[in-house]
Coordinates of C-alpha atoms in Angstrom, one line a residue:
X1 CA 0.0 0.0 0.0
X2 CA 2.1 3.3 -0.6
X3 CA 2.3 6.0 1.3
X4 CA 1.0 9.1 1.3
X5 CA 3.7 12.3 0.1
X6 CA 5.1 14.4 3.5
X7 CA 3.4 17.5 2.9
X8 CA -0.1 15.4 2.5
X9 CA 0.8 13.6 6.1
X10 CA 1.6 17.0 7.7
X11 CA -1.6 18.6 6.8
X12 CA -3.5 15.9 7.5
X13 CA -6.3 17.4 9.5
X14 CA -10.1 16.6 9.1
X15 CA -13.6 17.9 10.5
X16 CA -15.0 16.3 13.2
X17 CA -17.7 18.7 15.0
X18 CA -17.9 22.3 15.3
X19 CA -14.7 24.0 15.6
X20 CA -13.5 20.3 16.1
X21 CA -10.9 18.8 14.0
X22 CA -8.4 15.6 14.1
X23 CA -5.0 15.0 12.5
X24 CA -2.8 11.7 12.3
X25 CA 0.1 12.0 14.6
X26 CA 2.7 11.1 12.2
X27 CA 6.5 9.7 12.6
X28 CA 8.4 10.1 15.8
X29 CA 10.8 12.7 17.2
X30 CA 14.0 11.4 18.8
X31 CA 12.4 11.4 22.3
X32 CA 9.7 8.7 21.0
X33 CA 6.5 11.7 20.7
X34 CA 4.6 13.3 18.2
X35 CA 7.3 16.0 16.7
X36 CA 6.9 19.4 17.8
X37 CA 6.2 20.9 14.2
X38 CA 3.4 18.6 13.2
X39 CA 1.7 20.0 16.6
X40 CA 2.5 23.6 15.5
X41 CA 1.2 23.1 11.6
X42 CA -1.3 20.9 12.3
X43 CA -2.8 23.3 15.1
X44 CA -2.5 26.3 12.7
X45 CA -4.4 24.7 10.4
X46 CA -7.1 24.0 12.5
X47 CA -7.4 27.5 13.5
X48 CA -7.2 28.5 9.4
X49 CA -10.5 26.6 9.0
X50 CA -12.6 29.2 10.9
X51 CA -11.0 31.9 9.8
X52 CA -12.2 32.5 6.1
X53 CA -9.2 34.1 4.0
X54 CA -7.0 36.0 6.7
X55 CA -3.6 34.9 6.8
X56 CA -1.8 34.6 10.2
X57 CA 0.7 37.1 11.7
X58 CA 1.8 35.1 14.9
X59 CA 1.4 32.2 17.4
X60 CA 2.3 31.5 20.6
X61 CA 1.9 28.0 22.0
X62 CA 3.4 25.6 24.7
X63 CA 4.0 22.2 24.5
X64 CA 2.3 20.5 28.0
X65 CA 2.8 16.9 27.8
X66 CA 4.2 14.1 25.2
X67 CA 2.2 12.8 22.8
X68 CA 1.7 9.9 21.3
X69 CA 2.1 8.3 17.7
X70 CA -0.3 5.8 17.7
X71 CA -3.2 8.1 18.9
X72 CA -5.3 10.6 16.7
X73 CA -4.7 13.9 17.8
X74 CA -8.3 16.0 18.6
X75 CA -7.6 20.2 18.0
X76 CA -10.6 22.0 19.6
X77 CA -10.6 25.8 18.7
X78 CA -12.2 28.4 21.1
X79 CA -13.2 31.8 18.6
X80 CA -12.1 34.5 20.2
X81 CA -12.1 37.6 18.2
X82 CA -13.4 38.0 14.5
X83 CA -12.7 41.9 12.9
X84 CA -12.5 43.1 9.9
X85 CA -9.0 43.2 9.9
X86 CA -8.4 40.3 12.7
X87 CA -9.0 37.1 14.0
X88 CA -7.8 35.4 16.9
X89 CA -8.0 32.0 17.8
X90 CA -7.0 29.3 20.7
X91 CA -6.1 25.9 19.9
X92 CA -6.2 23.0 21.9
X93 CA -4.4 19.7 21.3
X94 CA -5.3 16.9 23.2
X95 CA -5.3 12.6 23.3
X96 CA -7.4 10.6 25.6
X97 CA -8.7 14.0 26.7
X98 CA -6.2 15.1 28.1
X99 CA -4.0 18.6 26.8
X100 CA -0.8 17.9 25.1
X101 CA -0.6 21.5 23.5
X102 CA -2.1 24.9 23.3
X103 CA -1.9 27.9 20.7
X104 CA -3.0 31.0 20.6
X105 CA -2.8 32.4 16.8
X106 CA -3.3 35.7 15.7
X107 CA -4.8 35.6 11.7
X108 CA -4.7 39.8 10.0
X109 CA -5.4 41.2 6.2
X110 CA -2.5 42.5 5.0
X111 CA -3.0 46.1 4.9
X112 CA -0.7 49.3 3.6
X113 CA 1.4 50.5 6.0
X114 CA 5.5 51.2 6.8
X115 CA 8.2 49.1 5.7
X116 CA 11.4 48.3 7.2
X117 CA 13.4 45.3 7.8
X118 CA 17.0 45.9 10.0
X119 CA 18.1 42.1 9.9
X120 CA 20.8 41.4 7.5
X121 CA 20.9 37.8 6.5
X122 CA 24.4 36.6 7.1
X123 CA 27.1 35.9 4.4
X124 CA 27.0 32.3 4.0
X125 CA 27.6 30.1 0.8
X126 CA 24.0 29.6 -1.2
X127 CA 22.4 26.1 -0.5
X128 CA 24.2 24.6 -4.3
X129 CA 27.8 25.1 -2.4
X130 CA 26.1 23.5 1.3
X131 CA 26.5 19.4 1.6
X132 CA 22.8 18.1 2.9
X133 CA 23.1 16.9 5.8
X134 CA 22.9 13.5 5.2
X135 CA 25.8 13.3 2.9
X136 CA 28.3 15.0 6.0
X137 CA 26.7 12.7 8.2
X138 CA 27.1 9.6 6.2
X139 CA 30.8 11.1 5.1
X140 CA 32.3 11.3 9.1
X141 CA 30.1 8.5 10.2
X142 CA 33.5 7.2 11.6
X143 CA 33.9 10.7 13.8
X144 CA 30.5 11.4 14.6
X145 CA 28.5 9.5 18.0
X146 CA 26.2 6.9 17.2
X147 CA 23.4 9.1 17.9
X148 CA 24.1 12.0 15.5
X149 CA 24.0 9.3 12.4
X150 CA 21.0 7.7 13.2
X151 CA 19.2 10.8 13.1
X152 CA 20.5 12.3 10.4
X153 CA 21.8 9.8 8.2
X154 CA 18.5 9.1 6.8
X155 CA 15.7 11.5 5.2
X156 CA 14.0 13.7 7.0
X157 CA 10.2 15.3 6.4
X158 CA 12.5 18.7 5.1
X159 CA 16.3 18.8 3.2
X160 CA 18.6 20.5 5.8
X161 CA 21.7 21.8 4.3
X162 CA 24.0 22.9 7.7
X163 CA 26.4 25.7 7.4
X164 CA 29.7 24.4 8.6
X165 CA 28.0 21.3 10.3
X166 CA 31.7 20.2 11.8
X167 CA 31.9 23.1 14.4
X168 CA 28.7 21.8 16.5
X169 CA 28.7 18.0 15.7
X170 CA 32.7 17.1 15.8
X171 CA 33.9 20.1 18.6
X172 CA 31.6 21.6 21.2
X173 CA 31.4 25.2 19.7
X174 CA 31.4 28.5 22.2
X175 CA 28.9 30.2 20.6
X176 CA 25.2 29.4 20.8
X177 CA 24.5 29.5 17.2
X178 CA 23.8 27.5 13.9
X179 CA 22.6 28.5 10.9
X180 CA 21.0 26.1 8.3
X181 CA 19.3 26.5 4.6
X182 CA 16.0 24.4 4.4
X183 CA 13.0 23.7 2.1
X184 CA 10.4 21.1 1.5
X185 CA 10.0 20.7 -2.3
X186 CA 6.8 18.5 -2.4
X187 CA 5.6 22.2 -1.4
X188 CA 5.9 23.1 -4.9
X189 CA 2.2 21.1 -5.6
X190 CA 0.6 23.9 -2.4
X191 CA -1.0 26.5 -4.2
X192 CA -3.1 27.7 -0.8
X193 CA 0.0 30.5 1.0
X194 CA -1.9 29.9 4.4
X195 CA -1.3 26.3 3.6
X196 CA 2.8 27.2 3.0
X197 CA 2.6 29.3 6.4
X198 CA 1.1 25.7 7.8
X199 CA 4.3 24.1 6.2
X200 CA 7.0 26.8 7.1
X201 CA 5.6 26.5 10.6
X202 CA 6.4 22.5 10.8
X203 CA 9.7 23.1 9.2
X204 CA 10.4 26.0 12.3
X205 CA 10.5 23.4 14.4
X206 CA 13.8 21.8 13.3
X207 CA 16.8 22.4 15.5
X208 CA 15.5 25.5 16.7
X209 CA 16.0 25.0 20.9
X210 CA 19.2 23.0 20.1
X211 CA 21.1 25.6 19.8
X212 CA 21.0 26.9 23.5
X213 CA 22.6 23.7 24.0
X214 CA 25.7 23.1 21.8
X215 CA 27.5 25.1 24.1
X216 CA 27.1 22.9 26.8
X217 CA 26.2 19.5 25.9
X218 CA 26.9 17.1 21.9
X219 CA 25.6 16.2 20.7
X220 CA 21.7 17.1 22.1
X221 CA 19.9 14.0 20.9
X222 CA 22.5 11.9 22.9
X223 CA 21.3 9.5 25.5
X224 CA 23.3 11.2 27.8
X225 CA 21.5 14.6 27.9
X226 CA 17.4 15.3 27.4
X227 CA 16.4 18.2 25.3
X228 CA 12.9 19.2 24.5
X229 CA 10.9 22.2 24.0
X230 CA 8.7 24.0 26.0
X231 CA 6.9 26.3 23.8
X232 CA 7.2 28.5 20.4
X233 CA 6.5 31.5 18.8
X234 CA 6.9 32.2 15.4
X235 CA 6.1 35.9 13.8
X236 CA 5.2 36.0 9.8
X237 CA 6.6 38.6 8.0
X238 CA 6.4 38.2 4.3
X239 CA 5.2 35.5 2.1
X240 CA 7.1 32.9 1.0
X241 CA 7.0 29.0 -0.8
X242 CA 8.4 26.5 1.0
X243 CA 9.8 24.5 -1.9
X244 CA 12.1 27.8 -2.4
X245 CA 15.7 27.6 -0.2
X246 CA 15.1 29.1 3.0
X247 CA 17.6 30.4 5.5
X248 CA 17.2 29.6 9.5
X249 CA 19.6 31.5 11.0
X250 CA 19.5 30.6 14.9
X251 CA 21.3 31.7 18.1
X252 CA 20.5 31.4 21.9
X253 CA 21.1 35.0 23.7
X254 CA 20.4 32.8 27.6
X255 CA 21.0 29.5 29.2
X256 CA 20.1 29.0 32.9
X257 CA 18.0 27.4 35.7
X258 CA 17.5 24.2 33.1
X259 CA 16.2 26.3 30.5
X260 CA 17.8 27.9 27.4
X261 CA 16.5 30.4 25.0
X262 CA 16.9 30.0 21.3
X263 CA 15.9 32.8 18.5
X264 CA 15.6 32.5 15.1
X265 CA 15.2 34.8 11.7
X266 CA 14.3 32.7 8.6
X267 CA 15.5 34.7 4.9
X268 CA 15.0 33.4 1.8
X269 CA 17.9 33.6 -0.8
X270 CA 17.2 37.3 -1.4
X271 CA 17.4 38.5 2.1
X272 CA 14.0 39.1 2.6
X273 CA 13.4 38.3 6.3
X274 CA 10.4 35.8 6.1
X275 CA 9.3 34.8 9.6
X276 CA 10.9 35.4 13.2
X277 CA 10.6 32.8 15.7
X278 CA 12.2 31.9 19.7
X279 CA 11.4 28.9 21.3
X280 CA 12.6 27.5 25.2
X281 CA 13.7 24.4 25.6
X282 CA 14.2 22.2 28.5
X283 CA 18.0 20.5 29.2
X284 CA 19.0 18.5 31.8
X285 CA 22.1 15.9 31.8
X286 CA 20.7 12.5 32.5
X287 CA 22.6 10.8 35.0
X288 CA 23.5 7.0 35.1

């Protein structure tokens, strides 16, 4: 029986009352759960579907308890303002009836107003010059630890190229920062652009809260150390296609009391600044 394509999985999300809907839970993250960025699109998505036309402008959600892969995932949506210019919902994730995630999303009409953007996108090579990250893996599987290759030797849901991936994953780097280009390109068949905000917000999930980590810990999907975010935000500036190259240009500014702070500006090959997002993340060593 074949599969169905990523991008179909990911906005897999179906009707099932008023302001009810359900989506599949899909594959795994590298704790065992439901990944972060299906939660984020997925939830998105459901809030889209009583909202006619507006795009969104921002979320913020939190991430309250694991959740499973072999359970349906229920998003209930609570209305909470509709303007002629705004709408903003809540979305709640749950399994077994019990809350596994929560959203608040902000949906607004583009409107005329002023224009500025003071983020330069940094000087890296363009994606064509950037080995994906599967070929470096598979390349220094002899250097790299056991868990770093079987996360990244295979595919993954979006192609990661890492800019100079042997400063975080072969030395333990002293600044809190990575920078990676990304894009999905069974986006390319998406014609809906609240749809491609559904997928750029799945893909905002990828090594986002890991970089408040490389600092301190490699690599952060060892069995030695337990990583895993505690909520995300993610601001939409401009549109964008998500089958385009994308650049996610992350740093963490804080680390402390078992928390770290990562924030993120995602360009696409001209510069534009696309979306801005920051996520906290949970990191503890995990003793023996």
């Amino acid at each position: 029986m074949p599969t169905r394509d990523p991008i179909s999985d990911i906005l897999d999300v179906t009707q099932a009352g008023p302001d009810r809907f359900t989506g599949s839970a899909g594959a795994r993250n590298h704790l065992g759960s439901v990944f972060g960025g299906r939660l984020l699109a997925q939830a998105l998505l459901s809030g889209m579907k009583t909202v006619e036309a507006l795009p969104a402008s921002s979320f913020h959600a939190y991430f309250l308890a694991a959740g499973r892969t072999d359970r349906l995932i229920d998003y209930q949506v609570v209305r909470l303002r509709d303007s002629r210019r705004f709408a903003n919902r809540q979305i709640t994730a749950c399994q077994d009836g019990q809350a596994i995630f929560t959203m608040m999303a902000e949906f607004h009409a583009p409107e005329e107003g002023f224009v500025h953007q003071n983020a330069p996108m940094p000087a890296v090579p363009p994606p064509e010059l950037v080995a994906p990250i599967q070929h470096f893996v598979r390349e220094r599987v002899a250097e790299l630890e056991q868990a770093v290759t079987h996360n990244f030797a295979a595919a993954l849901a979006i192609e990661m190229r890492p800019i100079a991936p042997e400063k975080y994953f072969l030395a333990r780097p002293t600044e809190a920062a990575r920078s990676f280009w990304f894009r999905q390109s069974d986006a390319a068949a998406v014609e809906d652009s609240r749809l491609q905000q559904c997928l750029l917000a799945f893909a905002s999930d990828y090594w986002l809260a890991g970089a408040a980590a490389i600092p301190h810990f490699l690599p952060t999907n060892s069995g030695e150390f337990l990583i895993t975010s505690m909520d995300h935000a993610m601001w939409f500036h401009r549109p964008a296609r998500c089958e385009d190259w994308m650049l996610h240009d992350t740093s963490s500014p804080s680390a402390g009391n078992g928390l770290g702070l990562t924030t993120g500006r995602i360009f696409d090959r001209d510069g534009r600044l696309i979306a801005s997002t920051a996520q906290e993340c949970l990191m503890r060593r995990i003793r023996a």
